[in-house]
Coordinates of N, CA, C and O in Angstrom, one line a residue:
M1421 N 0.9 -1.2 0.2 CA -0.1 -0.1 -0.1 C 0.8 1.3 0.2 O 0.6 2.0 -0.9
M1422 N 2.0 1.2 0.9 CA 2.9 2.3 0.8 C 3.5 2.9 -0.4 O 3.7 3.5 -0.9
R1423 N 3.8 1.5 -1.0 CA 4.7 1.8 -2.2 C 3.8 2.2 -3.3 O 4.1 2.9 -4.0
A1424 N 2.3 2.0 -3.3 CA 1.3 2.5 -4.3 C 1.2 4.0 -3.6 O 1.1 4.7 -5.1
I1425 N 1.1 4.2 -2.9 CA 0.9 5.7 -2.4 C 2.5 6.5 -2.8 O 2.2 7.6 -3.5
G1426 N 3.3 5.9 -2.7 CA 4.5 6.7 -3.3 C 4.7 6.6 -4.4 O 5.2 7.6 -5.1
T1427 N 4.4 5.7 -5.5 CA 4.1 5.6 -7.0 C 3.4 6.9 -7.3 O 3.9 7.7 -8.2
I1428 N 2.1 6.9 -6.8 CA 1.3 8.2 -7.2 C 1.9 9.5 -6.7 O 1.7 10.4 -7.6
A1429 N 2.4 9.3 -5.8 CA 3.0 10.6 -5.4 C 4.2 11.3 -6.5 O 4.1 12.4 -6.7
L1430 N 4.7 10.3 -6.7 CA 6.0 10.5 -7.8 C 5.4 11.0 -9.1 O 5.9 11.7 -9.9
C1431 N 4.2 10.1 -9.5 CA 3.7 10.5 -11.1 C 3.0 11.9 -10.8 O 3.3 12.7 -11.9
G1432 N 2.6 12.0 -9.8 CA 1.8 13.5 -9.3 C 2.8 14.7 -9.6 O 2.6 15.8 -10.3
V1433 N 4.2 14.7 -8.9 CA 5.2 15.6 -9.1 C 5.7 15.5 -10.3 O 5.8 16.8 -11.1
A1434 N 5.8 14.4 -11.2 CA 6.4 14.4 -12.4 C 5.4 14.9 -13.3 O 5.8 15.9 -14.5
L1435 N 4.2 14.9 -13.2 CA 3.2 15.7 -13.9 C 3.0 17.0 -13.9 O 3.1 17.9 -14.6
A1436 N 3.2 17.5 -12.3 CA 2.8 18.9 -12.0 C 4.2 19.7 -12.7 O 4.1 20.7 -13.0
T1437 N 5.5 19.0 -12.7 CA 6.6 19.7 -13.2 C 6.7 19.8 -14.6 O 7.4 20.6 -15.2
A1438 N 5.9 18.8 -15.3 CA 6.0 18.8 -16.9 C 5.1 19.5 -17.5 O 5.3 20.2 -18.8
T1439 N 3.8 20.0 -17.0 CA 2.9 20.9 -17.7 C 3.5 22.3 -18.0 O 3.8 22.6 -19.0
P1440 N 4.3 23.0 -16.8 CA 4.7 24.4 -17.5 C 5.5 24.1 -18.4 O 5.7 25.4 -19.6
A1441 N 6.5 23.3 -18.9 CA 7.3 22.9 -19.4 C 6.7 22.8 -20.8 O 7.2 23.4 -22.1
L1442 N 5.3 22.1 -20.8 CA 5.0 22.0 -22.4 C 4.2 23.2 -22.6 O 4.2 23.6 -23.7
A1443 N 3.9 24.3 -21.7 CA 3.3 25.5 -21.9 C 4.4 26.3 -22.4 O 4.0 27.0 -23.2
E1444 N 5.6 26.3 -22.3 CA 6.5 27.2 -22.8 C 7.2 26.7 -24.0 O 8.3 27.6 -24.3
T1445 N 7.1 25.9 -24.6 CA 7.7 25.2 -25.7 C 7.5 26.6 -26.5 O 6.2 27.0 -27.0
A1446 N 8.4 26.5 -27.7 CA 8.2 27.6 -28.7 C 7.2 27.4 -29.9 O 6.8 26.1 -29.9
P1447 N 6.7 27.9 -30.6 CA 5.5 27.9 -31.6 C 6.3 27.3 -32.7 O 7.5 27.5 -32.9
K1448 N 5.7 26.2 -33.4 CA 5.9 25.6 -34.3 C 6.4 26.4 -35.7 O 7.4 26.1 -36.6
S1449 N 5.4 27.4 -35.5 CA 5.8 28.5 -36.8 C 5.8 29.8 -36.4 O 5.0 30.3 -35.7
T1450 N 6.8 30.7 -36.7 CA 6.9 32.1 -36.8 C 7.0 32.6 -37.9 O 8.2 32.7 -38.5
L1451 N 6.1 33.8 -38.3 CA 6.4 34.1 -39.3 C 6.3 35.5 -39.3 O 5.3 36.1 -38.3
K1452 N 6.9 36.5 -40.2 CA 7.0 38.2 -40.0 C 6.2 38.3 -41.2 O 7.0 37.8 -42.4
I1453 N 5.2 38.9 -41.4 CA 4.4 39.3 -42.8 C 4.3 40.9 -42.8 O 3.9 41.5 -41.9
V1454 N 4.9 41.5 -44.1 CA 4.8 42.7 -44.0 C 4.4 42.9 -45.4 O 4.7 42.4 -46.4
V1455 N 3.4 44.0 -45.5 CA 3.0 44.8 -47.0 C 3.3 46.0 -47.1 O 3.1 46.9 -46.2
V1456 N 3.9 46.4 -48.2 CA 4.7 47.8 -48.4 C 3.7 48.1 -49.7 O 3.8 47.6 -50.5
V1457 N 2.9 49.6 -49.5 CA 2.2 50.2 -50.2 C 2.5 51.4 -50.1 O 2.7 52.2 -48.9
D1458 N 3.1 52.5 -51.5 CA 3.8 53.4 -51.7 C 4.6 53.5 -50.3 O 4.9 54.4 -49.8
D1459 N 6.0 52.7 -50.2 CA 7.0 52.8 -49.6 C 6.6 53.1 -48.1 O 7.3 53.4 -47.1
L1460 N 5.3 52.5 -47.7 CA 5.0 52.4 -46.2 C 4.5 51.2 -45.7 O 3.7 50.8 -46.5
P1461 N 5.6 50.6 -45.0 CA 5.3 49.2 -44.5 C 4.4 48.9 -43.4 O 4.2 49.9 -42.4
K1462 N 3.8 48.0 -43.3 CA 2.9 47.5 -42.1 C 3.0 45.8 -41.9 O 3.4 45.4 -43.2
G1463 N 3.1 45.9 -40.6 CA 3.3 44.3 -40.6 C 3.1 43.7 -39.3 O 2.3 44.3 -38.4
A1464 N 3.2 42.5 -39.6 CA 2.6 41.6 -37.9 C 3.5 40.2 -37.8 O 3.9 39.9 -38.7
T1465 N 3.5 39.9 -36.8 CA 4.1 38.8 -36.3 C 2.9 37.6 -36.3 O 2.0 37.8 -35.3
L1466 N 3.4 36.4 -36.9 CA 2.4 35.4 -36.8 C 2.9 34.2 -36.4 O 3.8 33.7 -37.0
T1467 N 2.3 33.8 -35.6 CA 2.7 32.4 -35.1 C 1.6 31.3 -34.7 O 0.4 31.7 -34.9
C1468 N 1.8 30.0 -35.2 CA 0.8 29.0 -35.5 C 1.4 27.7 -34.6 O 2.5 27.4 -34.8
D1469 N 0.3 27.0 -34.1 CA 0.4 25.9 -33.5 C 1.2 26.0 -32.1 O 2.2 25.4 -31.8
P1470 N 0.8 27.0 -31.2 CA -0.5 27.6 -30.7 C -0.4 28.9 -32.0 O 0.7 29.7 -32.0
D1471 N -1.6 29.4 -32.1 CA -2.0 30.6 -33.1 C -1.9 31.8 -32.3 O -2.5 31.6 -31.1
G1472 N -1.2 32.8 -32.8 CA -1.1 34.1 -31.9 C 0.0 35.1 -32.6 O -0.1 35.0 -34.1
G1473 N 0.4 36.1 -31.9 CA 1.4 36.5 -32.4 C 0.6 38.4 -32.4 O -0.4 38.4 -31.9
S1474 N 1.0 39.2 -33.2 CA 0.5 40.5 -33.3 C -0.2 40.6 -34.3 O -0.9 41.6 -34.5
H1475 N -0.5 39.3 -35.1 CA -1.3 39.4 -36.3 C -2.7 39.5 -35.9 O -3.3 39.2 -34.9
P1476 N -3.7 40.6 -36.6 CA -5.0 40.8 -35.9 C -5.9 39.6 -36.1 O -7.1 39.4 -35.3
T1477 N -5.7 38.6 -36.9 CA -6.7 37.3 -37.0 C -5.7 36.1 -36.9 O -5.6 35.7 -38.3
P1478 N -4.8 36.0 -36.0 CA -3.9 34.5 -36.3 C -4.6 33.3 -36.7 O -4.1 32.4 -37.2
A1479 N -5.8 33.3 -35.9 CA -6.4 31.7 -36.0 C -6.9 31.4 -37.8 O -6.5 30.7 -38.4
A1480 N -7.6 32.9 -38.0 CA -7.7 32.5 -39.6 C -6.6 32.5 -40.5 O -6.5 31.5 -41.4
A1481 N -5.7 33.0 -40.3 CA -4.3 33.2 -41.0 C -3.6 31.8 -41.2 O -3.0 31.1 -42.1
C1482 N -3.5 31.1 -39.6 CA -2.8 30.2 -39.6 C -3.7 29.0 -40.4 O -3.2 28.1 -40.8
D1483 N -5.2 29.1 -40.3 CA -5.9 28.1 -40.9 C -5.7 28.0 -42.4 O -5.3 26.6 -42.8
L1484 N -5.6 29.1 -42.8 CA -5.3 29.3 -44.6 C -3.8 28.8 -44.5 O -3.7 28.0 -45.4
L1485 N -2.8 29.0 -43.7 CA -1.6 28.6 -44.3 C -1.4 27.2 -43.8 O -0.5 26.4 -44.6
R1486 N -2.3 26.6 -42.6 CA -2.0 25.2 -43.0 C -2.7 24.2 -43.9 O -2.3 23.2 -44.4
K1487 N -3.6 24.9 -44.6 CA -4.4 24.2 -45.8 C -3.1 24.2 -46.9 O -3.3 23.1 -47.9
V1488 N -1.9 25.2 -47.1 CA -1.2 25.2 -48.1 C 0.2 24.7 -47.8 O 1.1 25.0 -48.4
K1489 N 0.2 23.8 -46.4 CA 1.5 23.6 -45.8 C 2.4 24.7 -45.8 O 3.7 24.7 -45.8
G1490 N 1.9 26.0 -45.4 CA 2.8 27.1 -44.9 C 3.3 27.8 -46.2 O 4.2 28.3 -46.3
D1491 N 2.9 27.4 -47.6 CA 3.4 28.1 -48.9 C 2.6 29.1 -49.1 O 1.7 29.0 -49.9
P1492 N 3.0 30.3 -48.9 CA 2.1 31.5 -49.1 C 1.9 31.6 -50.9 O 0.6 31.9 -51.4
S1493 N 2.8 31.2 -51.7 CA 2.6 31.2 -52.9 C 1.4 30.2 -53.3 O 0.7 30.5 -54.6
K1494 N 1.1 29.5 -52.7 CA -0.1 28.7 -53.0 C -1.4 28.9 -52.6 O -2.5 28.5 -52.9
L1495 N -1.5 30.2 -51.6 CA -2.9 30.8 -51.2 C -3.5 31.3 -52.1 O -3.1 31.7 -53.3
N1496 N -4.9 30.8 -52.2 CA -5.6 31.5 -53.3 C -6.9 31.3 -52.7 O -7.9 30.7 -53.1
V1497 N -7.4 32.3 -52.1 CA -8.7 32.6 -51.5 C -9.8 32.9 -52.0 O -10.8 32.0 -51.7
V1498 N -9.7 33.7 -53.2 CA -10.7 34.0 -53.9 C -10.1 33.6 -55.3 O -9.7 34.6 -56.1
P1499 N -10.8 32.4 -55.8 CA -10.1 32.1 -57.1 C -10.2 32.9 -58.3 O -9.4 32.9 -59.2
N1500 N -11.2 33.5 -58.6 CA -11.8 34.3 -59.4 C -12.3 35.7 -58.8 O -13.6 35.7 -59.6
P1501 N -11.4 36.5 -58.5 CA -11.9 37.9 -58.2 C -12.3 38.7 -59.0 O -11.7 39.0 -60.4
V1502 N -13.1 39.6 -58.9 CA -13.6 40.5 -59.6 C -13.0 42.0 -59.2 O -13.2 42.4 -58.3
C1503 N -11.6 42.3 -59.7 CA -11.0 43.4 -59.3 C -10.8 44.5 -60.6 O -10.9 43.8 -61.7
T1504 N -10.5 45.6 -60.2 CA -10.3 46.6 -61.0 C -8.8 46.1 -61.5 O -8.1 45.8 -61.2
D1505 N -8.7 47.3 -62.8 CA -7.3 47.3 -63.2 C -6.2 48.3 -62.6 O -5.2 48.6 -63.1
E1506 N -7.0 48.9 -61.7 CA -5.9 50.0 -60.9 C -4.7 49.3 -60.7 O -4.4 48.1 -60.2
Y1507 N -3.8 50.3 -60.8 CA -2.4 49.5 -60.5 C -1.7 50.6 -59.1 O -1.5 51.8 -59.2
Q1508 N -1.9 49.9 -57.9 CA -1.1 50.4 -56.9 C -0.3 49.2 -56.5 O -1.2 48.4 -55.7
P1509 N 0.9 49.0 -56.5 CA 1.5 47.8 -56.2 C 1.5 47.7 -54.7 O 1.8 48.5 -53.7
H1510 N 1.1 46.3 -54.4 CA 1.4 46.0 -52.7 C 2.5 44.5 -52.8 O 2.0 43.6 -53.3
T1511 N 3.5 45.1 -52.1 CA 4.4 44.2 -51.8 C 4.4 43.7 -50.8 O 4.3 44.1 -49.5
V1512 N 4.5 42.1 -50.8 CA 4.0 41.1 -49.6 C 5.5 40.4 -49.0 O 6.2 40.0 -50.2
V1513 N 6.0 40.4 -48.0 CA 7.1 39.9 -47.6 C 6.7 38.8 -46.6 O 6.1 39.3 -45.4
V1514 N 6.9 37.4 -46.6 CA 6.8 36.7 -45.5 C 8.0 35.8 -45.3 O 8.5 35.4 -46.0
V1515 N 8.6 36.0 -44.1 CA 10.0 35.6 -43.7 C 9.8 35.0 -42.2 O 9.1 35.4 -41.4
G1516 N 10.6 33.8 -42.0 CA 10.5 33.2 -40.6 C 10.8 31.6 -41.1 O 11.3 31.1 -42.0
K1517 N 10.0 31.0 -39.9 CA 9.9 29.6 -40.0 C 8.5 29.0 -40.0 O 7.9 29.5 -39.1
W1518 N 8.1 28.0 -40.9 CA 7.2 27.2 -40.9 C 7.1 25.7 -40.3 O 7.9 25.2 -41.3
R1519 N 7.1 25.4 -39.1 CA 7.1 24.0 -38.8 C 8.9 23.6 -39.0 O 8.7 22.3 -39.3
G1520 N 9.6 24.6 -38.6 CA 11.0 24.3 -38.9 C 11.5 24.3 -40.0 O 12.8 24.2 -39.8
T1521 N 10.8 24.8 -41.0 CA 11.6 25.0 -42.5 C 11.6 26.6 -42.4 O 10.6 27.1 -42.7
S1522 N 12.6 27.0 -42.9 CA 13.1 28.6 -43.4 C 12.4 28.8 -44.3 O 11.9 28.1 -45.2
L1523 N 11.5 30.2 -44.5 CA 10.6 30.4 -45.3 C 11.1 31.8 -45.7 O 11.1 32.7 -44.8
R1524 N 11.2 32.0 -46.9 CA 11.3 33.4 -47.4 C 10.6 33.9 -48.7 O 10.8 32.9 -49.6
W1525 N 9.5 34.5 -48.6 CA 8.5 35.0 -50.0 C 8.3 36.3 -50.1 O 8.0 37.1 -49.1
T1526 N 8.4 36.7 -51.3 CA 8.0 37.8 -51.8 C 7.2 38.1 -53.0 O 7.6 37.2 -53.9
Y1527 N 6.0 38.8 -53.1 CA 5.3 39.0 -54.3 C 4.9 40.4 -54.4 O 4.5 41.1 -53.2
I1528 N 4.5 40.9 -55.5 CA 3.8 42.0 -55.9 C 2.9 42.1 -56.4 O 2.5 41.5 -57.5
F1529 N 1.8 42.3 -55.4 CA 0.6 42.2 -56.3 C -0.2 43.4 -57.1 O 0.5 44.7 -56.5
S1530 N -0.6 43.5 -58.3 CA -1.0 44.8 -58.9 C -1.6 45.9 -57.8 O -1.7 46.9 -58.1
N1531 N -2.5 45.2 -57.0 CA -3.6 46.1 -56.3 C -3.9 45.2 -55.1 O -3.6 44.2 -54.7
S1532 N -4.7 46.1 -54.0 CA -5.0 45.4 -52.9 C -5.7 44.3 -52.8 O -5.9 43.6 -52.4
C1533 N -6.9 44.4 -54.0 CA -8.2 43.5 -54.4 C -7.3 42.3 -54.8 O -7.8 41.4 -54.1
R1534 N -6.3 42.3 -55.7 CA -5.7 41.0 -55.9 C -5.0 40.4 -54.6 O -5.0 39.1 -54.4
M1535 N -4.4 41.2 -53.7 CA -3.6 40.7 -52.5 C -4.3 40.1 -51.8 O -4.3 38.7 -51.3
K1536 N -5.6 40.5 -51.1 CA -6.5 40.2 -50.5 C -7.2 38.5 -51.1 O -8.0 38.1 -50.4
A1537 N -7.3 38.5 -52.3 CA -8.1 37.8 -52.8 C -7.1 36.2 -53.0 O -7.5 35.1 -52.6
A1538 N -6.0 36.5 -52.9 CA -4.8 35.3 -53.0 C -4.5 35.3 -51.6 O -4.5 33.9 -51.3
G1539 N -4.3 36.0 -50.6 CA -4.1 35.7 -49.1 C -5.0 36.0 -48.0 O -4.9 35.5 -47.1
G1540 N -6.1 36.4 -48.6 CA -7.0 36.8 -47.6 C -6.6 37.2 -46.2 O -5.8 38.2 -45.8
A1541 N -7.0 36.5 -44.9 CA -6.8 36.9 -43.6 C -5.1 36.8 -43.5 O -4.5 37.5 -42.7
V1542 N -4.0 36.4 -44.1 CA -2.6 35.8 -44.0 C -2.1 37.3 -44.4 O -1.4 37.9 -43.5
F1543 N -2.7 37.9 -45.4 CA -2.1 39.2 -45.5 C -2.6 40.5 -45.2 O -2.0 41.6 -45.4
T1544 N -3.6 40.2 -44.2 CA -4.4 41.5 -43.7 C -3.6 41.8 -42.4 O -3.8 41.1 -41.4
V1545 N -2.6 42.6 -42.4 CA -2.0 43.3 -41.2 C -2.3 44.8 -41.1 O -2.6 45.5 -41.8
R1546 N -1.8 45.1 -40.0 CA -2.2 46.6 -39.6 C -1.0 47.2 -39.3 O 0.4 47.0 -39.6
P1547 N -1.3 48.9 -39.8 CA 0.1 49.7 -39.8 C 0.4 49.8 -38.4 O -0.1 49.4 -37.5
P1548 N 1.9 49.9 -38.2 CA 2.4 49.8 -36.9 C 2.0 51.0 -36.3 O 1.3 52.1 -36.9
A1549 N 1.9 50.9 -34.8 CA 1.5 52.1 -34.0 C 2.4 53.1 -34.0 O 3.6 53.1 -33.9
A1550 N 1.6 54.4 -33.8 CA 2.4 55.5 -34.1 C 3.4 56.2 -32.7 O 2.8 55.6 -31.9

């Protein structure tokens, strides 16, 4: 009986000390997403698994990236967007690690409509705080 109580107590201590270590593990993916329009950058940090960071909608952005295995070039949220021919370049840069693999991606969209159609929540970032 004493041996069983000792074993249970030892297991309880092991579990109690293991839980904080699990909570402190680094996210599997950390990306910096920057959108530049008229030489004015705005950006956010996105972490996935667990979802978070300074990105305004991390859960939606991570869900989209998980569907394409972290490859921004494969994002296609709105396949046939109805966009004007307005030309106001939107440069998107995504840099970081996706599930342990380094990622560096840049693309210039002709306008915001094309950018949003491609990346949806992933490319929706806020301007830096003043």
